Short mmCIF file of C-alpha atoms in Angstrom, two decimals:
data_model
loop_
_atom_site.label_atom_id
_atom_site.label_comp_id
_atom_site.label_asym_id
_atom_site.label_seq_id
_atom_site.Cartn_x
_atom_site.Cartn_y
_atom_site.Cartn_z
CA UNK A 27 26.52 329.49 212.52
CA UNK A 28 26.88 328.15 216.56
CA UNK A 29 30.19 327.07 216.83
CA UNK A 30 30.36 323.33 217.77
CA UNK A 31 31.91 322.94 221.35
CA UNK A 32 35.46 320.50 220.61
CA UNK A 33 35.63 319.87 224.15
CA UNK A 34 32.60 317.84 224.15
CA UNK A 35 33.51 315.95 221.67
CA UNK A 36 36.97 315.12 222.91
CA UNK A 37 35.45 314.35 226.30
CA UNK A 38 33.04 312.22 224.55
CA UNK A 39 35.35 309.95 222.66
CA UNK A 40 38.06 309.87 225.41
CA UNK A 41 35.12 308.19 227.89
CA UNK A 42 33.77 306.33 225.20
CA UNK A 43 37.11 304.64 223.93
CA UNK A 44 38.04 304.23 227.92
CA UNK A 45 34.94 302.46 228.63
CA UNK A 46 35.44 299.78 225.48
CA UNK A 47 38.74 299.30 226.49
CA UNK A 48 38.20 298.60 229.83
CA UNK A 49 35.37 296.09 228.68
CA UNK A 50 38.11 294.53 226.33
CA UNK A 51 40.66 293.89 228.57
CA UNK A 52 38.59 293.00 231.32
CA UNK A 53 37.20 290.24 229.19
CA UNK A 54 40.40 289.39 227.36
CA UNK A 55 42.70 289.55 231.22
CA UNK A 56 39.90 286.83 232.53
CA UNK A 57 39.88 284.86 229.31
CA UNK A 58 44.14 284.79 229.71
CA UNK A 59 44.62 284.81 233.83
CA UNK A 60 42.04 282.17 234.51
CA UNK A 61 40.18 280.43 231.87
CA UNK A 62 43.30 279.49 229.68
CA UNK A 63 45.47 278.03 232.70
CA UNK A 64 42.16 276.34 233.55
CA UNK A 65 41.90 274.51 230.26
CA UNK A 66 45.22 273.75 229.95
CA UNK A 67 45.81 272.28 233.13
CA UNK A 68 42.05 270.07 232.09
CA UNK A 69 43.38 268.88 228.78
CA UNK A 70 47.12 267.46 229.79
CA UNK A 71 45.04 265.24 231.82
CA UNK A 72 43.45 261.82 230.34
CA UNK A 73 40.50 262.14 232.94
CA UNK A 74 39.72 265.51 232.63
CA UNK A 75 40.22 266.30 228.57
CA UNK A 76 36.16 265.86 228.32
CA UNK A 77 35.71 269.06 230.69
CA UNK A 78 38.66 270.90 229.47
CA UNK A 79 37.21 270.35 226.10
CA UNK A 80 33.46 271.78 227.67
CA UNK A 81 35.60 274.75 229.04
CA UNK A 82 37.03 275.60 225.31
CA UNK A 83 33.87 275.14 223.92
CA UNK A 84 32.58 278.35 224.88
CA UNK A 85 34.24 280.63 222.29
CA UNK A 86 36.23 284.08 223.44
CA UNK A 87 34.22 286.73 222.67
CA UNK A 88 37.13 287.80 219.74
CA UNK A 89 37.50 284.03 218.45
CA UNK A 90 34.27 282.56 217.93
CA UNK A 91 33.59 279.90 215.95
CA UNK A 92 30.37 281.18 213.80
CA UNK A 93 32.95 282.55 211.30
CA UNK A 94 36.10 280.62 209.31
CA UNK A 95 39.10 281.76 207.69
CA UNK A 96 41.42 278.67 206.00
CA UNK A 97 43.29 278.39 209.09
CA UNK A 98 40.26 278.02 211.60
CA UNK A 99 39.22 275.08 209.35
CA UNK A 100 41.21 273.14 211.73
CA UNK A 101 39.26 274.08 214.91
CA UNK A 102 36.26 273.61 213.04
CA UNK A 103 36.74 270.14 211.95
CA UNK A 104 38.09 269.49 215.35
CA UNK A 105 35.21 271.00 217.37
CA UNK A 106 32.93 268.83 215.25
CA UNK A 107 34.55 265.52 215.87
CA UNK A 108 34.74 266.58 219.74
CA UNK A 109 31.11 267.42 219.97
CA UNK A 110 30.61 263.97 218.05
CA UNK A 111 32.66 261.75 220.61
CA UNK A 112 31.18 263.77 223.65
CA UNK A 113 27.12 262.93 222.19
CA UNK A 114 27.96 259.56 221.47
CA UNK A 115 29.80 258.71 225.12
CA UNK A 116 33.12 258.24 223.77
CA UNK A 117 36.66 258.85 225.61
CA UNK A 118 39.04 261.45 224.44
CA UNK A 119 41.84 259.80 223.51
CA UNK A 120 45.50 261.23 225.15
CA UNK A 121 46.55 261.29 221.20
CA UNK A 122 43.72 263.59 220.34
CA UNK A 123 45.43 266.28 222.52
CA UNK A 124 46.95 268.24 220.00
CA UNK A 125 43.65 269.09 218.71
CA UNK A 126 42.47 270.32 222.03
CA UNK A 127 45.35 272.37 222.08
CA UNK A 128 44.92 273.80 218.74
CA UNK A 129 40.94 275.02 220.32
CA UNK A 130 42.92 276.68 223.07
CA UNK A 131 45.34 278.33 220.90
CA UNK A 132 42.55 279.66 218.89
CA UNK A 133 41.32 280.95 222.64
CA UNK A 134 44.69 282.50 223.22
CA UNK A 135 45.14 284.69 219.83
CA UNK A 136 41.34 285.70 220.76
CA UNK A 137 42.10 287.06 223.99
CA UNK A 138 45.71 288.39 222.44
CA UNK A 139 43.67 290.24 220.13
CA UNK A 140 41.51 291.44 223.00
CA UNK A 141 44.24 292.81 224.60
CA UNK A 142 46.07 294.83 221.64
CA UNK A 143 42.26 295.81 221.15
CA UNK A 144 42.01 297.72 224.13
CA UNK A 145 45.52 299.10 224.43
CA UNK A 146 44.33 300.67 221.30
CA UNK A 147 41.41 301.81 221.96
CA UNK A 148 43.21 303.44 225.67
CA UNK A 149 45.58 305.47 223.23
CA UNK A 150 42.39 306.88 221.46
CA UNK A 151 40.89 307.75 224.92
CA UNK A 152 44.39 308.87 225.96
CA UNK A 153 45.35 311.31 222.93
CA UNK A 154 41.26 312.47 223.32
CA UNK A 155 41.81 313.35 226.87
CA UNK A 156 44.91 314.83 226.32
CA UNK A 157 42.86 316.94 223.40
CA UNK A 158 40.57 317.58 226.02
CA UNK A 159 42.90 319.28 228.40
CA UNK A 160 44.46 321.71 225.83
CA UNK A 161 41.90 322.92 224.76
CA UNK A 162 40.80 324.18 228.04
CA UNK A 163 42.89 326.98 228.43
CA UNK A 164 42.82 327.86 225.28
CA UNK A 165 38.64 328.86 225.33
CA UNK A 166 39.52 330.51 228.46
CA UNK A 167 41.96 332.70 227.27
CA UNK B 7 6.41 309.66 221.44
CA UNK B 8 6.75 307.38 224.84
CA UNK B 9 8.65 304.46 225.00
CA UNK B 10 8.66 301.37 227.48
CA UNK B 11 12.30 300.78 227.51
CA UNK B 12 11.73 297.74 229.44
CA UNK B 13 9.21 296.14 226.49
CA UNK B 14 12.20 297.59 223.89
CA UNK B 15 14.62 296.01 225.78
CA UNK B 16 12.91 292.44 225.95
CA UNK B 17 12.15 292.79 222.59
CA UNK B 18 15.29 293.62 221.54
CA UNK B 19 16.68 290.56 223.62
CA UNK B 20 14.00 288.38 221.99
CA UNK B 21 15.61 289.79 218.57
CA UNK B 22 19.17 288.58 219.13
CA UNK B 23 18.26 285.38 220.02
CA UNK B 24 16.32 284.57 217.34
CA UNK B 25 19.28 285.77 215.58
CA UNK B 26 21.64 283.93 216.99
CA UNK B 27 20.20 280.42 215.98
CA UNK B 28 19.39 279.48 212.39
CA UNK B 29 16.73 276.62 211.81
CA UNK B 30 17.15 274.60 209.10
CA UNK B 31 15.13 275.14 206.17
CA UNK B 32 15.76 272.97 203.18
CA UNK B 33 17.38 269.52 202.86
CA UNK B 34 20.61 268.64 200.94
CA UNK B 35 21.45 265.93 197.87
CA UNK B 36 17.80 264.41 198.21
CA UNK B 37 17.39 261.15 196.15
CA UNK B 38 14.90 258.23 195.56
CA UNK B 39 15.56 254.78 194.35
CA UNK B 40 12.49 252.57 194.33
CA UNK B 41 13.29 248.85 194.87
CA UNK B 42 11.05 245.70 194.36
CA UNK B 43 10.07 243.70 197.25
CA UNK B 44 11.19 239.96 196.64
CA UNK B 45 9.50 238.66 199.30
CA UNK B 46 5.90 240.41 199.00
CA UNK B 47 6.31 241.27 195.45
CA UNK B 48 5.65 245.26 196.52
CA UNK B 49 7.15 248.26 195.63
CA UNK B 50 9.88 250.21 198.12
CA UNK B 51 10.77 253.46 198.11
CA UNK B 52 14.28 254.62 199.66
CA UNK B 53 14.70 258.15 200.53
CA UNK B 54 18.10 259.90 201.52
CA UNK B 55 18.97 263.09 202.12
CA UNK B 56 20.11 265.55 204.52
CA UNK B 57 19.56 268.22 207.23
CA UNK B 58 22.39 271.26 208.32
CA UNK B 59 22.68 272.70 211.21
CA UNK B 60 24.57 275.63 210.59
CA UNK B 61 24.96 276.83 214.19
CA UNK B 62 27.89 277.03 216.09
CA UNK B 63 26.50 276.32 219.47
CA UNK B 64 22.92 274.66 219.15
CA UNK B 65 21.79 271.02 218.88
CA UNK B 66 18.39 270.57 217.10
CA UNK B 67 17.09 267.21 218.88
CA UNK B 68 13.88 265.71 218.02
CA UNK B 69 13.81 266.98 214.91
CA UNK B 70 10.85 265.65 213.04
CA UNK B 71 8.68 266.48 210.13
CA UNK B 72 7.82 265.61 206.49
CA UNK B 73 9.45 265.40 203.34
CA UNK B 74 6.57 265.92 200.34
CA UNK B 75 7.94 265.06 196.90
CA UNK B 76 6.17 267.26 194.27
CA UNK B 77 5.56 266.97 190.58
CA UNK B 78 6.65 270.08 188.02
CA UNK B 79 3.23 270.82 188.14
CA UNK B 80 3.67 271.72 192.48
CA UNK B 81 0.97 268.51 192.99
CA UNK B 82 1.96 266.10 195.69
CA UNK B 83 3.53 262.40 194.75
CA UNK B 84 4.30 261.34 198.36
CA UNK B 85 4.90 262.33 201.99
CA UNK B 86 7.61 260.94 203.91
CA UNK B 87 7.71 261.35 207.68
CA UNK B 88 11.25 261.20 209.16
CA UNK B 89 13.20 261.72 212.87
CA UNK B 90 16.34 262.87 213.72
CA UNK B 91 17.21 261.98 217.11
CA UNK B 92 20.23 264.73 217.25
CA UNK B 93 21.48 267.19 215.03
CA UNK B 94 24.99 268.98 216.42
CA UNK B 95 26.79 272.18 215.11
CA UNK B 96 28.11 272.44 211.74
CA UNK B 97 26.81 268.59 211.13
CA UNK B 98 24.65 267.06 208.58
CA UNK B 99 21.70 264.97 210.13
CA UNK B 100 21.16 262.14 206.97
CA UNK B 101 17.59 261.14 206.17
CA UNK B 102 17.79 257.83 205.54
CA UNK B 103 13.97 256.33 205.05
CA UNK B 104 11.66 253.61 203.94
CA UNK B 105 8.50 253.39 202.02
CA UNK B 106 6.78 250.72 201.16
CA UNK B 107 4.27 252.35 198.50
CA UNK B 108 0.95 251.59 197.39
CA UNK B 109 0.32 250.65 193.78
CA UNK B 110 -1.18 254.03 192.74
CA UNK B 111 1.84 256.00 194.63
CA UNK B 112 4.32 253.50 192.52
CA UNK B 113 2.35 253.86 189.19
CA UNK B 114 3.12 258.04 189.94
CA UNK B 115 6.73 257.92 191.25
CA UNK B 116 7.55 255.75 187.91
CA UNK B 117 6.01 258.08 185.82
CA UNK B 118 7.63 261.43 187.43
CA UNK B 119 11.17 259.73 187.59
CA UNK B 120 10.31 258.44 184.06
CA UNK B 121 11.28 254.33 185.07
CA UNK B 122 9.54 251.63 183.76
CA UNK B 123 8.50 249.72 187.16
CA UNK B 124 8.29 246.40 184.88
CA UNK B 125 11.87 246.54 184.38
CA UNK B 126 13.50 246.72 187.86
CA UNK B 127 15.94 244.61 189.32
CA UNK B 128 15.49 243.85 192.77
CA UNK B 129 18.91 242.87 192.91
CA UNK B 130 20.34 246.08 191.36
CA UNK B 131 22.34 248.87 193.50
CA UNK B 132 21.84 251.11 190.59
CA UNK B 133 19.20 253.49 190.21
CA UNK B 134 19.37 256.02 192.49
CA UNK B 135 18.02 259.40 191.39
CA UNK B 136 18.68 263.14 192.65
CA UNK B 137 15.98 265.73 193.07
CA UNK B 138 16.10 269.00 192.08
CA UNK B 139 15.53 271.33 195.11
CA UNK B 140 12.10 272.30 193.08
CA UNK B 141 10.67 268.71 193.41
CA UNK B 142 10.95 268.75 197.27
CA UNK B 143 9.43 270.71 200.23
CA UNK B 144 10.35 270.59 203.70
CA UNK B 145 7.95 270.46 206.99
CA UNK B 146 9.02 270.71 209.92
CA UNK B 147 7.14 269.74 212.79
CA UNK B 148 8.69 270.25 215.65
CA UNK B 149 12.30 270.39 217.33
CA UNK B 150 14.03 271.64 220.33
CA UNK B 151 16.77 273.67 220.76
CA UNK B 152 19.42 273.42 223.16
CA UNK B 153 23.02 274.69 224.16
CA UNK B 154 25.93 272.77 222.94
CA UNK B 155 27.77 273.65 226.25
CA UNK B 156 24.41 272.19 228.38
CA UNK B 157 23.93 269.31 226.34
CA UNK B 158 27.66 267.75 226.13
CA UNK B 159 27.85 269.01 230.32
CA UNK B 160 24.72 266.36 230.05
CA UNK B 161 26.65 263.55 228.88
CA UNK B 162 29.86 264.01 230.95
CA UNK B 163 28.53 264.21 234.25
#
């Protein structure tokens, strides 16, 4: 029986896992160094809660809002009666803040979990690489 | 075999899209009451019921179409035609229509909801009956489809 060549393999999964991660935390680093500060700075203000809300509306890609747990019920319900003011020309009121806030901490744990995601998935690529190099010498001994 | 990746790929991209938006299909809690006309002496019927869009990011407006109520036996009682100017995520669009039937249409409705039409009160609030999902079709006629993000960036600026 052909022996299967290991070095492939770890060369394989080390590029594989590196290329996720970097898509991960490329995503994720955006979502936290320029979107978040973004919203927030949009939703402490009474004029521009409306297109801070817009900006949060657009789900990170690791907290959308297709799916609910019991917790996310929150952001639901919120999102709806958002989307409901926003159709029917209504104001955001300064009160209703700490619902916007609750949509941008939903943001934030998405992009947290982007980022543990791909620190994750670097160890993989980094302990497949490292699998890689040993067993280099070791064939050409 | 040869493949053109660039008809699999459009194809593919056609696929998640239609994936990624569900179109309603069936309508929630319908229910009838029929109601005499003081004034002209005819018979009304009031329909009610509702419409889910179950998307997270796409507004159904201009939805429009037909509600048929059938018999047990699958015949046809009546048709009603109804609009729904918008329809957002995760909300219920409510059918709320009227009917004024003919005598015939009355004479049927009476006998598949099994009311005597002689005895209605056209004062009454009471008599409002629930379908069973078996005794109602939906037809949709047409809709569009559009971004959540598009359409509220519509009404802000």
């Amino acid at each position: 029986m052909e022996k299967i060549n290991d070095r492939n393999i770890y060369i394989s999964i080390a590029i594989t896992t590196l290329v996720l991660g970097i898509f991960c935390i490329s995503i994720s680093l955006y979502s936290r160094l320029v979107v978040e500060p973004k919203a927030e700075k949009l939703i402490s203000l009474p004029e521009t809660m409306k297109q801070g809300y817009i900006l949060l509306r657009e789900p990170q890609l690791f907290a959308g809002y297709k799916y609910w747990d019991s917790e996310g019920l929150a952001v639901k319900n919120s999102l709806r009666y958002f989307d409901f003011v926003i159709a029917n020309d209504g104001e955001i009121k300064a009160e209703e803040r700490p619902y916007l806030e609750l949509i941008l901490n939903r943001r934030r744990s998405g992009s947290t979990l982007g980022i543990k995601t791909a620190i994750f998935l670097f160890i993989v690529s980094s302990i497949a690489f490292a699998a890689f190099i040993f067993e280099q010498p070791k064939k050409s001994a | 075999m040869k493949v053109n990746l660039y008809k699999y790929l459009i194809f593919s991209g056609l696929l998640l899209f239609t994936a990624c938006s569900k179109t309603p299909e069936s309508i929630l809690s319908p229910s009838i009451k029929i109601q005499l006309d003081k004034a002209t002496g005819s018979y009304i019927l009031l329909f009610t019921a509702g419409i889910k869009n179950e998307n997270d990011s796409v507004v159904f407006s201009n939805f429009n179409g037909k509600v048929k109520i059938i018999d047990n036996n699958k015949r046809q009682i009546i048709s009603i035609p109804f609009e729904l100017p918008v329809i957002l995520p995760f909300e219920t669009g409510i059918i709320k229509n009227t009917v004024t039937l003919s005598e015939s249409e009355a004479n049927e409705i009476s006998k598949f909801l099994n009311i005597d039409l002689n005895l209605l009160n056209p004062e009454s609030e009471e008599g409002t009956k629930f379908l069973d999902d078996s005794n109602v079709s939906l037809e949709i006629k047409g809709f569009e489809k559009e971004d959540i993000i598009k359409f509220l960036k519509k009404k802000v600026n």
